[in-house]
Amino acid sequence: MSERNTAIRSLHDLGLAAWFGGSLMGAIGLNGAAQTEGGTELTRDRISSAGWAKWTPVNAAAIGAHLFGGGGLLVVNAHRVATQQGVGASTTAKTVVTAAALAATAYARVLGKKVELASSSDPADTEKADRHPIDLDKTRRQLAFAQWAVPALTGCLVVLNALHGEQQRPVEQVPGMWERARSMTHLMS
């Protein structure tokens, strides 16, 4: 049973690493640098928005790689999810946290785009922002929260990945499958 899944595991892990690391660096490094060097609030918003906009396509690729790899791992480990005690629960938890991280990422991008438009010096952006006015201070607060939620949630995914790695050890698989079979037998009798 020593089947290797190096390619899909690499996509899964590298995608998550970039999603987690990039969001953490942005929340600390990019936003921190904008605060220190920006001068006015609008200039800070412009600096931060420019950096996050450059990160967006890389982040999208990282998330795509993570999801593709995760789907592949789910397919090749479906038997473990179904038969090994604890794997189904940790897979469910991982799915829920992934969905929350995706939602937080999307929400942060929507809020970031609003701040970007509201702080832009481009007349076309100003016109768009005028058509959809926002409370800039409130949006900034919501954006800061969302930008910190992403590394918190993706950090949880890193921990859940460690749990999955431990569950794949042979010493965990056999007893887990045995216990699951025993509990199924009790349910049937």
Short mmCIF file of N, CA and C in Angstrom, two decimals:
data_model
loop_
_atom_site.label_atom_id
_atom_site.label_comp_id
_atom_site.label_asym_id
_atom_site.label_seq_id
_atom_site.Cartn_x
_atom_site.Cartn_y
_atom_site.Cartn_z
N MET A 1 0.83 -1.20 0.00
CA MET A 1 0.00 0.00 0.00
C MET A 1 0.87 1.26 0.00
N SER A 2 2.05 1.17 -0.62
CA SER A 2 2.95 2.33 -0.63
C SER A 2 2.80 3.11 -1.94
N GLU A 3 1.59 3.52 -2.22
CA GLU A 3 1.29 4.30 -3.41
C GLU A 3 1.75 5.74 -3.17
N ARG A 4 2.45 6.30 -4.14
CA ARG A 4 2.93 7.68 -3.98
C ARG A 4 2.00 8.64 -4.71
N ASN A 5 1.78 9.78 -4.08
CA ASN A 5 0.96 10.85 -4.65
C ASN A 5 1.70 12.17 -4.56
N THR A 6 2.96 12.15 -4.94
CA THR A 6 3.84 13.30 -4.76
C THR A 6 3.33 14.55 -5.48
N ALA A 7 2.88 14.40 -6.71
CA ALA A 7 2.46 15.58 -7.48
C ALA A 7 1.25 16.27 -6.86
N ILE A 8 0.20 15.49 -6.55
CA ILE A 8 -0.99 16.14 -5.99
C ILE A 8 -0.74 16.62 -4.56
N ARG A 9 0.05 15.90 -3.80
CA ARG A 9 0.39 16.35 -2.44
C ARG A 9 1.20 17.65 -2.50
N SER A 10 2.09 17.74 -3.48
CA SER A 10 2.89 18.95 -3.64
C SER A 10 2.02 20.15 -4.01
N LEU A 11 1.09 19.95 -4.95
CA LEU A 11 0.17 21.04 -5.30
C LEU A 11 -0.63 21.48 -4.08
N HIS A 12 -1.14 20.51 -3.35
CA HIS A 12 -1.92 20.79 -2.14
C HIS A 12 -1.10 21.59 -1.13
N ASP A 13 0.10 21.10 -0.83
CA ASP A 13 0.91 21.71 0.23
C ASP A 13 1.53 23.03 -0.19
N LEU A 14 2.06 23.11 -1.42
CA LEU A 14 2.65 24.37 -1.88
C LEU A 14 1.58 25.45 -2.05
N GLY A 15 0.41 25.06 -2.53
CA GLY A 15 -0.69 26.03 -2.65
C GLY A 15 -1.08 26.58 -1.30
N LEU A 16 -1.22 25.70 -0.31
CA LEU A 16 -1.57 26.15 1.04
C LEU A 16 -0.45 27.00 1.64
N ALA A 17 0.79 26.62 1.42
CA ALA A 17 1.92 27.38 1.95
C ALA A 17 1.92 28.81 1.40
N ALA A 18 1.68 28.95 0.10
CA ALA A 18 1.65 30.29 -0.50
C ALA A 18 0.44 31.08 -0.02
N TRP A 19 -0.71 30.43 0.09
CA TRP A 19 -1.93 31.11 0.57
C TRP A 19 -1.74 31.60 1.99
N PHE A 20 -1.23 30.74 2.86
CA PHE A 20 -0.98 31.12 4.26
C PHE A 20 0.12 32.17 4.36
N GLY A 21 1.27 31.89 3.76
CA GLY A 21 2.42 32.79 3.89
C GLY A 21 2.19 34.14 3.25
N GLY A 22 1.56 34.14 2.09
CA GLY A 22 1.30 35.42 1.42
C GLY A 22 0.31 36.28 2.18
N SER A 23 -0.72 35.65 2.72
CA SER A 23 -1.71 36.43 3.47
C SER A 23 -1.12 36.95 4.78
N LEU A 24 -0.30 36.15 5.42
CA LEU A 24 0.34 36.60 6.66
C LEU A 24 1.34 37.72 6.39
N MET A 25 2.13 37.58 5.32
CA MET A 25 3.08 38.63 4.97
C MET A 25 2.34 39.92 4.60
N GLY A 26 1.23 39.79 3.88
CA GLY A 26 0.47 40.98 3.52
C GLY A 26 -0.10 41.69 4.73
N ALA A 27 -0.68 40.91 5.65
CA ALA A 27 -1.28 41.50 6.85
C ALA A 27 -0.22 42.18 7.72
N ILE A 28 0.95 41.56 7.83
CA ILE A 28 2.01 42.12 8.69
C ILE A 28 2.91 43.07 7.90
N GLY A 29 3.52 42.55 6.85
CA GLY A 29 4.56 43.30 6.14
C GLY A 29 4.04 44.40 5.25
N LEU A 30 3.14 44.06 4.34
CA LEU A 30 2.64 45.06 3.40
C LEU A 30 1.82 46.14 4.10
N ASN A 31 0.84 45.71 4.89
CA ASN A 31 0.03 46.70 5.59
C ASN A 31 0.85 47.49 6.59
N GLY A 32 1.79 46.83 7.26
CA GLY A 32 2.67 47.52 8.20
C GLY A 32 3.55 48.55 7.52
N ALA A 33 4.11 48.19 6.37
CA ALA A 33 4.96 49.12 5.61
C ALA A 33 4.13 50.31 5.12
N ALA A 34 2.91 50.04 4.65
CA ALA A 34 2.04 51.12 4.18
C ALA A 34 1.73 52.08 5.34
N GLN A 35 1.49 51.53 6.53
CA GLN A 35 1.21 52.37 7.69
C GLN A 35 2.41 53.23 8.06
N THR A 36 3.60 52.64 8.02
CA THR A 36 4.82 53.36 8.41
C THR A 36 5.23 54.40 7.38
N GLU A 37 5.15 54.05 6.11
CA GLU A 37 5.70 54.89 5.06
C GLU A 37 4.67 55.70 4.29
N GLY A 38 3.39 55.47 4.54
CA GLY A 38 2.35 56.06 3.71
C GLY A 38 2.09 57.53 3.89
N GLY A 39 2.31 58.07 5.06
CA GLY A 39 1.96 59.47 5.29
C GLY A 39 0.48 59.62 5.57
N THR A 40 -0.30 59.99 4.56
CA THR A 40 -1.74 60.18 4.74
C THR A 40 -2.48 58.84 4.65
N GLU A 41 -3.71 58.84 5.13
CA GLU A 41 -4.51 57.60 5.05
C GLU A 41 -4.73 57.18 3.61
N LEU A 42 -5.01 58.14 2.73
CA LEU A 42 -5.23 57.77 1.33
C LEU A 42 -3.97 57.19 0.69
N THR A 43 -2.82 57.74 1.02
CA THR A 43 -1.56 57.20 0.49
C THR A 43 -1.31 55.81 1.03
N ARG A 44 -1.59 55.60 2.32
CA ARG A 44 -1.44 54.26 2.91
C ARG A 44 -2.37 53.26 2.21
N ASP A 45 -3.61 53.70 1.96
CA ASP A 45 -4.56 52.84 1.25
C ASP A 45 -4.05 52.49 -0.14
N ARG A 46 -3.50 53.49 -0.84
CA ARG A 46 -3.00 53.25 -2.20
C ARG A 46 -1.84 52.27 -2.21
N ILE A 47 -0.91 52.44 -1.27
CA ILE A 47 0.26 51.54 -1.21
C ILE A 47 -0.21 50.12 -0.92
N SER A 48 -1.03 49.98 0.10
CA SER A 48 -1.51 48.66 0.49
C SER A 48 -2.34 48.03 -0.64
N SER A 49 -3.23 48.81 -1.23
CA SER A 49 -4.07 48.29 -2.32
C SER A 49 -3.24 47.84 -3.51
N ALA A 50 -2.20 48.60 -3.84
CA ALA A 50 -1.35 48.22 -4.97
C ALA A 50 -0.66 46.88 -4.70
N GLY A 51 -0.16 46.71 -3.51
CA GLY A 51 0.50 45.45 -3.16
C GLY A 51 -0.45 44.27 -3.18
N TRP A 52 -1.63 44.44 -2.57
CA TRP A 52 -2.61 43.35 -2.55
C TRP A 52 -3.09 43.03 -3.96
N ALA A 53 -3.25 44.04 -4.82
CA ALA A 53 -3.68 43.79 -6.20
C ALA A 53 -2.63 42.98 -6.96
N LYS A 54 -1.35 43.24 -6.70
CA LYS A 54 -0.29 42.46 -7.36
C LYS A 54 -0.28 41.01 -6.86
N TRP A 55 -0.64 40.81 -5.60
CA TRP A 55 -0.64 39.49 -5.00
C TRP A 55 -1.84 38.65 -5.47
N THR A 56 -2.95 39.28 -5.83
CA THR A 56 -4.19 38.58 -6.13
C THR A 56 -4.05 37.45 -7.16
N PRO A 57 -3.40 37.65 -8.32
CA PRO A 57 -3.31 36.52 -9.27
C PRO A 57 -2.45 35.37 -8.73
N VAL A 58 -1.41 35.68 -7.99
CA VAL A 58 -0.57 34.63 -7.41
C VAL A 58 -1.38 33.87 -6.36
N ASN A 59 -2.12 34.61 -5.55
CA ASN A 59 -2.95 34.00 -4.52
C ASN A 59 -4.01 33.09 -5.15
N ALA A 60 -4.61 33.55 -6.23
CA ALA A 60 -5.62 32.74 -6.92
C ALA A 60 -5.01 31.44 -7.43
N ALA A 61 -3.81 31.53 -7.98
CA ALA A 61 -3.13 30.32 -8.46
C ALA A 61 -2.79 29.39 -7.29
N ALA A 62 -2.36 29.95 -6.18
CA ALA A 62 -2.04 29.15 -5.00
C ALA A 62 -3.28 28.43 -4.48
N ILE A 63 -4.37 29.16 -4.40
CA ILE A 63 -5.63 28.56 -3.92
C ILE A 63 -6.08 27.47 -4.89
N GLY A 64 -5.99 27.74 -6.19
CA GLY A 64 -6.35 26.73 -7.18
C GLY A 64 -5.51 25.47 -7.05
N ALA A 65 -4.20 25.64 -6.87
CA ALA A 65 -3.31 24.48 -6.70
C ALA A 65 -3.68 23.71 -5.44
N HIS A 66 -3.95 24.43 -4.36
CA HIS A 66 -4.33 23.78 -3.11
C HIS A 66 -5.63 22.98 -3.27
N LEU A 67 -6.62 23.58 -3.89
CA LEU A 67 -7.92 22.91 -4.06
C LEU A 67 -7.80 21.70 -5.00
N PHE A 68 -7.06 21.86 -6.09
CA PHE A 68 -6.86 20.75 -7.03
C PHE A 68 -6.15 19.60 -6.33
N GLY A 69 -5.07 19.93 -5.62
CA GLY A 69 -4.33 18.90 -4.88
C GLY A 69 -5.19 18.26 -3.80
N GLY A 70 -5.97 19.07 -3.10
CA GLY A 70 -6.85 18.53 -2.07
C GLY A 70 -7.90 17.59 -2.63
N GLY A 71 -8.47 17.97 -3.76
CA GLY A 71 -9.44 17.09 -4.42
C GLY A 71 -8.80 15.78 -4.83
N GLY A 72 -7.60 15.87 -5.37
CA GLY A 72 -6.88 14.66 -5.76
C GLY A 72 -6.57 13.76 -4.57
N LEU A 73 -6.16 14.37 -3.47
CA LEU A 73 -5.87 13.58 -2.26
C LEU A 73 -7.14 12.93 -1.72
N LEU A 74 -8.24 13.64 -1.81
CA LEU A 74 -9.51 13.06 -1.35
C LEU A 74 -9.87 11.83 -2.18
N VAL A 75 -9.67 11.92 -3.48
CA VAL A 75 -9.97 10.78 -4.36
C VAL A 75 -9.09 9.58 -4.02
N VAL A 76 -7.78 9.79 -3.90
CA VAL A 76 -6.88 8.65 -3.67
C VAL A 76 -6.98 8.12 -2.23
N ASN A 77 -7.53 8.90 -1.32
CA ASN A 77 -7.67 8.44 0.06
C ASN A 77 -9.12 8.20 0.46
N ALA A 78 -10.00 8.08 -0.50
CA ALA A 78 -11.43 7.89 -0.20
C ALA A 78 -11.66 6.66 0.67
N HIS A 79 -10.90 5.61 0.44
CA HIS A 79 -11.06 4.41 1.26
C HIS A 79 -10.73 4.67 2.72
N ARG A 80 -9.73 5.49 2.99
CA ARG A 80 -9.38 5.82 4.37
C ARG A 80 -10.44 6.71 5.00
N VAL A 81 -10.96 7.65 4.23
CA VAL A 81 -12.00 8.54 4.74
C VAL A 81 -13.21 7.71 5.15
N ALA A 82 -13.52 6.69 4.37
CA ALA A 82 -14.70 5.86 4.62
C ALA A 82 -14.48 4.83 5.72
N THR A 83 -13.25 4.34 5.88
CA THR A 83 -13.05 3.19 6.77
C THR A 83 -12.22 3.46 8.02
N GLN A 84 -11.34 4.43 8.00
CA GLN A 84 -10.47 4.66 9.15
C GLN A 84 -11.11 5.63 10.12
N GLN A 85 -11.24 5.19 11.36
CA GLN A 85 -11.87 6.03 12.37
C GLN A 85 -11.11 7.35 12.53
N GLY A 86 -11.85 8.45 12.54
CA GLY A 86 -11.29 9.77 12.74
C GLY A 86 -10.95 10.53 11.46
N VAL A 87 -10.72 9.82 10.38
CA VAL A 87 -10.31 10.47 9.13
C VAL A 87 -11.49 11.23 8.51
N GLY A 88 -12.67 10.65 8.57
CA GLY A 88 -13.86 11.33 8.04
C GLY A 88 -14.11 12.64 8.78
N ALA A 89 -13.98 12.60 10.10
CA ALA A 89 -14.21 13.82 10.90
C ALA A 89 -13.17 14.89 10.60
N SER A 90 -11.91 14.48 10.50
CA SER A 90 -10.87 15.49 10.22
C SER A 90 -10.99 16.01 8.79
N THR A 91 -11.45 15.17 7.87
CA THR A 91 -11.68 15.62 6.50
C THR A 91 -12.83 16.62 6.45
N THR A 92 -13.87 16.35 7.20
CA THR A 92 -15.00 17.28 7.28
C THR A 92 -14.55 18.61 7.87
N ALA A 93 -13.79 18.56 8.94
CA ALA A 93 -13.28 19.79 9.56
C ALA A 93 -12.43 20.57 8.57
N LYS A 94 -11.59 19.86 7.85
CA LYS A 94 -10.73 20.51 6.86
C LYS A 94 -11.55 21.17 5.75
N THR A 95 -12.61 20.51 5.33
CA THR A 95 -13.49 21.07 4.30
C THR A 95 -14.17 22.34 4.79
N VAL A 96 -14.67 22.31 6.01
CA VAL A 96 -15.35 23.48 6.58
C VAL A 96 -14.38 24.65 6.74
N VAL A 97 -13.18 24.39 7.24
CA VAL A 97 -12.20 25.46 7.42
C VAL A 97 -11.74 25.99 6.06
N THR A 98 -11.59 25.12 5.08
CA THR A 98 -11.22 25.57 3.74
C THR A 98 -12.30 26.50 3.17
N ALA A 99 -13.56 26.13 3.34
CA ALA A 99 -14.66 26.98 2.86
C ALA A 99 -14.64 28.34 3.56
N ALA A 100 -14.38 28.33 4.86
CA ALA A 100 -14.30 29.60 5.61
C ALA A 100 -13.12 30.45 5.13
N ALA A 101 -11.99 29.81 4.86
CA ALA A 101 -10.82 30.55 4.37
C ALA A 101 -11.08 31.13 2.98
N LEU A 102 -11.77 30.36 2.14
CA LEU A 102 -12.14 30.88 0.82
C LEU A 102 -13.08 32.07 0.94
N ALA A 103 -14.06 31.96 1.82
CA ALA A 103 -15.01 33.07 2.03
C ALA A 103 -14.29 34.30 2.56
N ALA A 104 -13.40 34.12 3.52
CA ALA A 104 -12.65 35.25 4.08
C ALA A 104 -11.76 35.89 3.02
N THR A 105 -11.15 35.07 2.18
CA THR A 105 -10.29 35.58 1.10
C THR A 105 -11.11 36.40 0.11
N ALA A 106 -12.25 35.86 -0.29
CA ALA A 106 -13.11 36.58 -1.24
C ALA A 106 -13.63 37.87 -0.63
N TYR A 107 -14.05 37.82 0.62
CA TYR A 107 -14.56 39.01 1.31
C TYR A 107 -13.47 40.08 1.42
N ALA A 108 -12.25 39.65 1.76
CA ALA A 108 -11.14 40.60 1.85
C ALA A 108 -10.87 41.25 0.49
N ARG A 109 -10.98 40.48 -0.57
CA ARG A 109 -10.74 41.05 -1.91
C ARG A 109 -11.81 42.06 -2.28
N VAL A 110 -13.07 41.74 -1.96
CA VAL A 110 -14.16 42.69 -2.25
C VAL A 110 -13.96 43.98 -1.47
N LEU A 111 -13.66 43.86 -0.18
CA LEU A 111 -13.42 45.06 0.63
C LEU A 111 -12.18 45.81 0.15
N GLY A 112 -11.14 45.07 -0.19
CA GLY A 112 -9.91 45.70 -0.69
C GLY A 112 -10.15 46.47 -1.97
N LYS A 113 -10.97 45.92 -2.84
CA LYS A 113 -11.30 46.61 -4.10
C LYS A 113 -12.06 47.90 -3.81
N LYS A 114 -12.96 47.87 -2.82
CA LYS A 114 -13.69 49.08 -2.45
C LYS A 114 -12.74 50.16 -1.94
N VAL A 115 -11.81 49.78 -1.09
CA VAL A 115 -10.82 50.74 -0.57
C VAL A 115 -9.94 51.24 -1.71
N GLU A 116 -9.54 50.34 -2.59
CA GLU A 116 -8.71 50.71 -3.74
C GLU A 116 -9.40 51.78 -4.59
N LEU A 117 -10.66 51.55 -4.90
CA LEU A 117 -11.41 52.52 -5.73
C LEU A 117 -11.61 53.84 -4.99
N ALA A 118 -11.94 53.76 -3.71
CA ALA A 118 -12.21 54.98 -2.93
C ALA A 118 -10.95 55.82 -2.73
N SER A 119 -9.79 55.20 -2.77
CA SER A 119 -8.55 55.95 -2.52
C SER A 119 -7.77 56.26 -3.80
N SER A 120 -8.26 55.82 -4.92
CA SER A 120 -7.54 55.98 -6.18
C SER A 120 -7.53 57.44 -6.65
N SER A 121 -6.46 57.79 -7.35
CA SER A 121 -6.38 59.12 -7.96
C SER A 121 -6.81 59.08 -9.43
N ASP A 122 -7.13 57.90 -9.94
CA ASP A 122 -7.59 57.73 -11.32
C ASP A 122 -9.04 58.20 -11.41
N PRO A 123 -9.35 59.13 -12.35
CA PRO A 123 -10.72 59.64 -12.47
C PRO A 123 -11.76 58.55 -12.74
N ALA A 124 -11.41 57.54 -13.51
CA ALA A 124 -12.36 56.45 -13.78
C ALA A 124 -12.69 55.68 -12.49
N ASP A 125 -11.67 55.45 -11.66
CA ASP A 125 -11.90 54.78 -10.38
C ASP A 125 -12.73 55.65 -9.44
N THR A 126 -12.44 56.94 -9.44
CA THR A 126 -13.19 57.87 -8.60
C THR A 126 -14.66 57.88 -8.99
N GLU A 127 -14.92 57.83 -10.30
CA GLU A 127 -16.29 57.80 -10.80
C GLU A 127 -17.01 56.53 -10.33
N LYS A 128 -16.31 55.38 -10.42
CA LYS A 128 -16.89 54.12 -9.95
C LYS A 128 -17.17 54.18 -8.44
N ALA A 129 -16.23 54.73 -7.71
CA ALA A 129 -16.39 54.84 -6.25
C ALA A 129 -17.55 55.76 -5.89
N ASP A 130 -17.73 56.81 -6.66
CA ASP A 130 -18.84 57.74 -6.39
C ASP A 130 -20.19 57.08 -6.62
N ARG A 131 -20.27 56.16 -7.58
CA ARG A 131 -21.53 55.46 -7.86
C ARG A 131 -21.90 54.48 -6.73
N HIS A 132 -20.89 54.03 -5.99
CA HIS A 132 -21.10 53.07 -4.90
C HIS A 132 -20.37 53.57 -3.65
N PRO A 133 -20.88 54.65 -3.04
CA PRO A 133 -20.16 55.22 -1.88
C PRO A 133 -20.10 54.24 -0.70
N ILE A 134 -19.00 54.32 0.03
CA ILE A 134 -18.82 53.46 1.20
C ILE A 134 -18.39 54.30 2.39
N ASP A 135 -18.55 53.75 3.56
CA ASP A 135 -17.99 54.34 4.77
C ASP A 135 -16.56 53.81 4.83
N LEU A 136 -15.60 54.63 4.42
CA LEU A 136 -14.22 54.19 4.26
C LEU A 136 -13.62 53.71 5.57
N ASP A 137 -13.89 54.39 6.69
CA ASP A 137 -13.33 53.95 7.97
C ASP A 137 -13.87 52.57 8.36
N LYS A 138 -15.16 52.37 8.19
CA LYS A 138 -15.78 51.07 8.51
C LYS A 138 -15.22 49.99 7.59
N THR A 139 -15.09 50.29 6.32
CA THR A 139 -14.56 49.32 5.37
C THR A 139 -13.12 48.96 5.69
N ARG A 140 -12.33 49.95 6.09
CA ARG A 140 -10.93 49.67 6.49
C ARG A 140 -10.89 48.71 7.68
N ARG A 141 -11.74 48.91 8.66
CA ARG A 141 -11.78 48.03 9.84
C ARG A 141 -12.19 46.61 9.45
N GLN A 142 -13.22 46.50 8.62
CA GLN A 142 -13.66 45.19 8.16
C GLN A 142 -12.56 44.49 7.35
N LEU A 143 -11.88 45.26 6.52
CA LEU A 143 -10.80 44.71 5.71
C LEU A 143 -9.66 44.20 6.58
N ALA A 144 -9.29 44.96 7.59
CA ALA A 144 -8.22 44.51 8.49
C ALA A 144 -8.60 43.19 9.16
N PHE A 145 -9.84 43.09 9.61
CA PHE A 145 -10.30 41.84 10.24
C PHE A 145 -10.24 40.68 9.24
N ALA A 146 -10.75 40.90 8.04
CA ALA A 146 -10.76 39.84 7.02
C ALA A 146 -9.34 39.43 6.64
N GLN A 147 -8.44 40.41 6.53
CA GLN A 147 -7.06 40.08 6.15
C GLN A 147 -6.34 39.28 7.23
N TRP A 148 -6.74 39.42 8.49
CA TRP A 148 -6.16 38.60 9.55
C TRP A 148 -6.87 37.26 9.67
N ALA A 149 -8.13 37.20 9.26
CA ALA A 149 -8.86 35.93 9.31
C ALA A 149 -8.27 34.91 8.35
N VAL A 150 -7.77 35.37 7.21
CA VAL A 150 -7.24 34.43 6.20
C VAL A 150 -6.03 33.66 6.74
N PRO A 151 -4.99 34.30 7.27
CA PRO A 151 -3.88 33.48 7.79
C PRO A 151 -4.28 32.66 9.02
N ALA A 152 -5.24 33.15 9.81
CA ALA A 152 -5.69 32.36 10.95
C ALA A 152 -6.35 31.07 10.47
N LEU A 153 -7.21 31.17 9.48
CA LEU A 153 -7.91 29.98 8.96
C LEU A 153 -6.97 29.06 8.19
N THR A 154 -6.10 29.63 7.37
CA THR A 154 -5.18 28.77 6.62
C THR A 154 -4.14 28.15 7.56
N GLY A 155 -3.82 28.84 8.65
CA GLY A 155 -2.96 28.24 9.67
C GLY A 155 -3.63 27.02 10.30
N CYS A 156 -4.94 27.11 10.52
CA CYS A 156 -5.70 25.94 11.01
C CYS A 156 -5.61 24.80 10.02
N LEU A 157 -5.64 25.12 8.73
CA LEU A 157 -5.51 24.07 7.71
C LEU A 157 -4.14 23.39 7.78
N VAL A 158 -3.10 24.16 8.07
CA VAL A 158 -1.77 23.57 8.22
C VAL A 158 -1.78 22.55 9.37
N VAL A 159 -2.44 22.91 10.47
CA VAL A 159 -2.52 22.00 11.62
C VAL A 159 -3.34 20.75 11.26
N LEU A 160 -4.46 20.94 10.56
CA LEU A 160 -5.26 19.79 10.14
C LEU A 160 -4.48 18.90 9.18
N ASN A 161 -3.63 19.49 8.34
CA ASN A 161 -2.77 18.68 7.45
C ASN A 161 -1.80 17.84 8.27
N ALA A 162 -1.28 18.41 9.34
CA ALA A 162 -0.38 17.64 10.21
C ALA A 162 -1.14 16.46 10.81
N LEU A 163 -2.38 16.69 11.23
CA LEU A 163 -3.20 15.61 11.77
C LEU A 163 -3.41 14.52 10.71
N HIS A 164 -3.72 14.94 9.48
CA HIS A 164 -3.90 13.95 8.41
C HIS A 164 -2.62 13.16 8.17
N GLY A 165 -1.50 13.82 8.23
CA GLY A 165 -0.22 13.12 8.06
C GLY A 165 -0.02 12.07 9.14
N GLU A 166 -0.37 12.42 10.37
CA GLU A 166 -0.25 11.45 11.46
C GLU A 166 -1.22 10.29 11.27
N GLN A 167 -2.41 10.58 10.77
CA GLN A 167 -3.40 9.53 10.55
C GLN A 167 -2.98 8.57 9.44
N GLN A 168 -2.04 8.97 8.60
CA GLN A 168 -1.60 8.09 7.50
C GLN A 168 -0.49 7.13 7.93
N ARG A 169 0.03 7.33 9.11
CA ARG A 169 1.07 6.42 9.58
C ARG A 169 0.46 5.02 9.75
N PRO A 170 1.20 3.98 9.36
CA PRO A 170 0.67 2.62 9.48
C PRO A 170 0.19 2.29 10.90
N VAL A 171 0.88 2.79 11.89
CA VAL A 171 0.49 2.51 13.27
C VAL A 171 -0.89 3.09 13.59
N GLU A 172 -1.33 4.10 12.84
CA GLU A 172 -2.66 4.69 13.02
C GLU A 172 -3.71 4.05 12.12
N GLN A 173 -3.31 3.63 10.93
CA GLN A 173 -4.28 3.11 9.96
C GLN A 173 -4.92 1.80 10.39
N VAL A 174 -4.13 0.84 10.78
CA VAL A 174 -4.67 -0.49 11.10
C VAL A 174 -5.64 -0.43 12.28
N PRO A 175 -5.23 0.15 13.42
CA PRO A 175 -6.19 0.22 14.54
C PRO A 175 -7.42 1.07 14.21
N GLY A 176 -7.23 2.12 13.45
CA GLY A 176 -8.36 2.96 13.07
C GLY A 176 -9.37 2.22 12.21
N MET A 177 -8.87 1.44 11.26
CA MET A 177 -9.76 0.66 10.41
C MET A 177 -10.41 -0.48 11.21
N TRP A 178 -9.65 -1.09 12.10
CA TRP A 178 -10.20 -2.16 12.94
C TRP A 178 -11.31 -1.62 13.83
N GLU A 179 -11.08 -0.50 14.47
CA GLU A 179 -12.08 0.09 15.36
C GLU A 179 -13.33 0.49 14.58
N ARG A 180 -13.15 1.02 13.40
CA ARG A 180 -14.30 1.39 12.57
C ARG A 180 -15.10 0.14 12.19
N ALA A 181 -14.42 -0.93 11.82
CA ALA A 181 -15.11 -2.18 11.46
C ALA A 181 -15.86 -2.73 12.66
N ARG A 182 -15.25 -2.68 13.83
CA ARG A 182 -15.91 -3.16 15.05
C ARG A 182 -17.16 -2.36 15.36
N SER A 183 -17.07 -1.03 15.23
CA SER A 183 -18.24 -0.21 15.54
C SER A 183 -19.34 -0.42 14.50
N MET A 184 -18.99 -0.68 13.27
CA MET A 184 -19.99 -0.97 12.23
C MET A 184 -20.67 -2.32 12.51
N THR A 185 -19.90 -3.28 13.00
CA THR A 185 -20.46 -4.60 13.33
C THR A 185 -21.47 -4.47 14.47
N HIS A 186 -21.16 -3.65 15.47
CA HIS A 186 -22.07 -3.44 16.59
C HIS A 186 -23.36 -2.76 16.13
N LEU A 187 -23.25 -1.87 15.17
CA LEU A 187 -24.43 -1.19 14.66
C LEU A 187 -25.34 -2.13 13.90
N MET A 188 -24.75 -3.10 13.22
CA MET A 188 -25.51 -4.03 12.41
C MET A 188 -26.17 -5.12 13.24
N SER A 189 -25.66 -5.36 14.46
CA SER A 189 -26.23 -6.43 15.27
C SER A 189 -27.27 -5.95 16.24
#
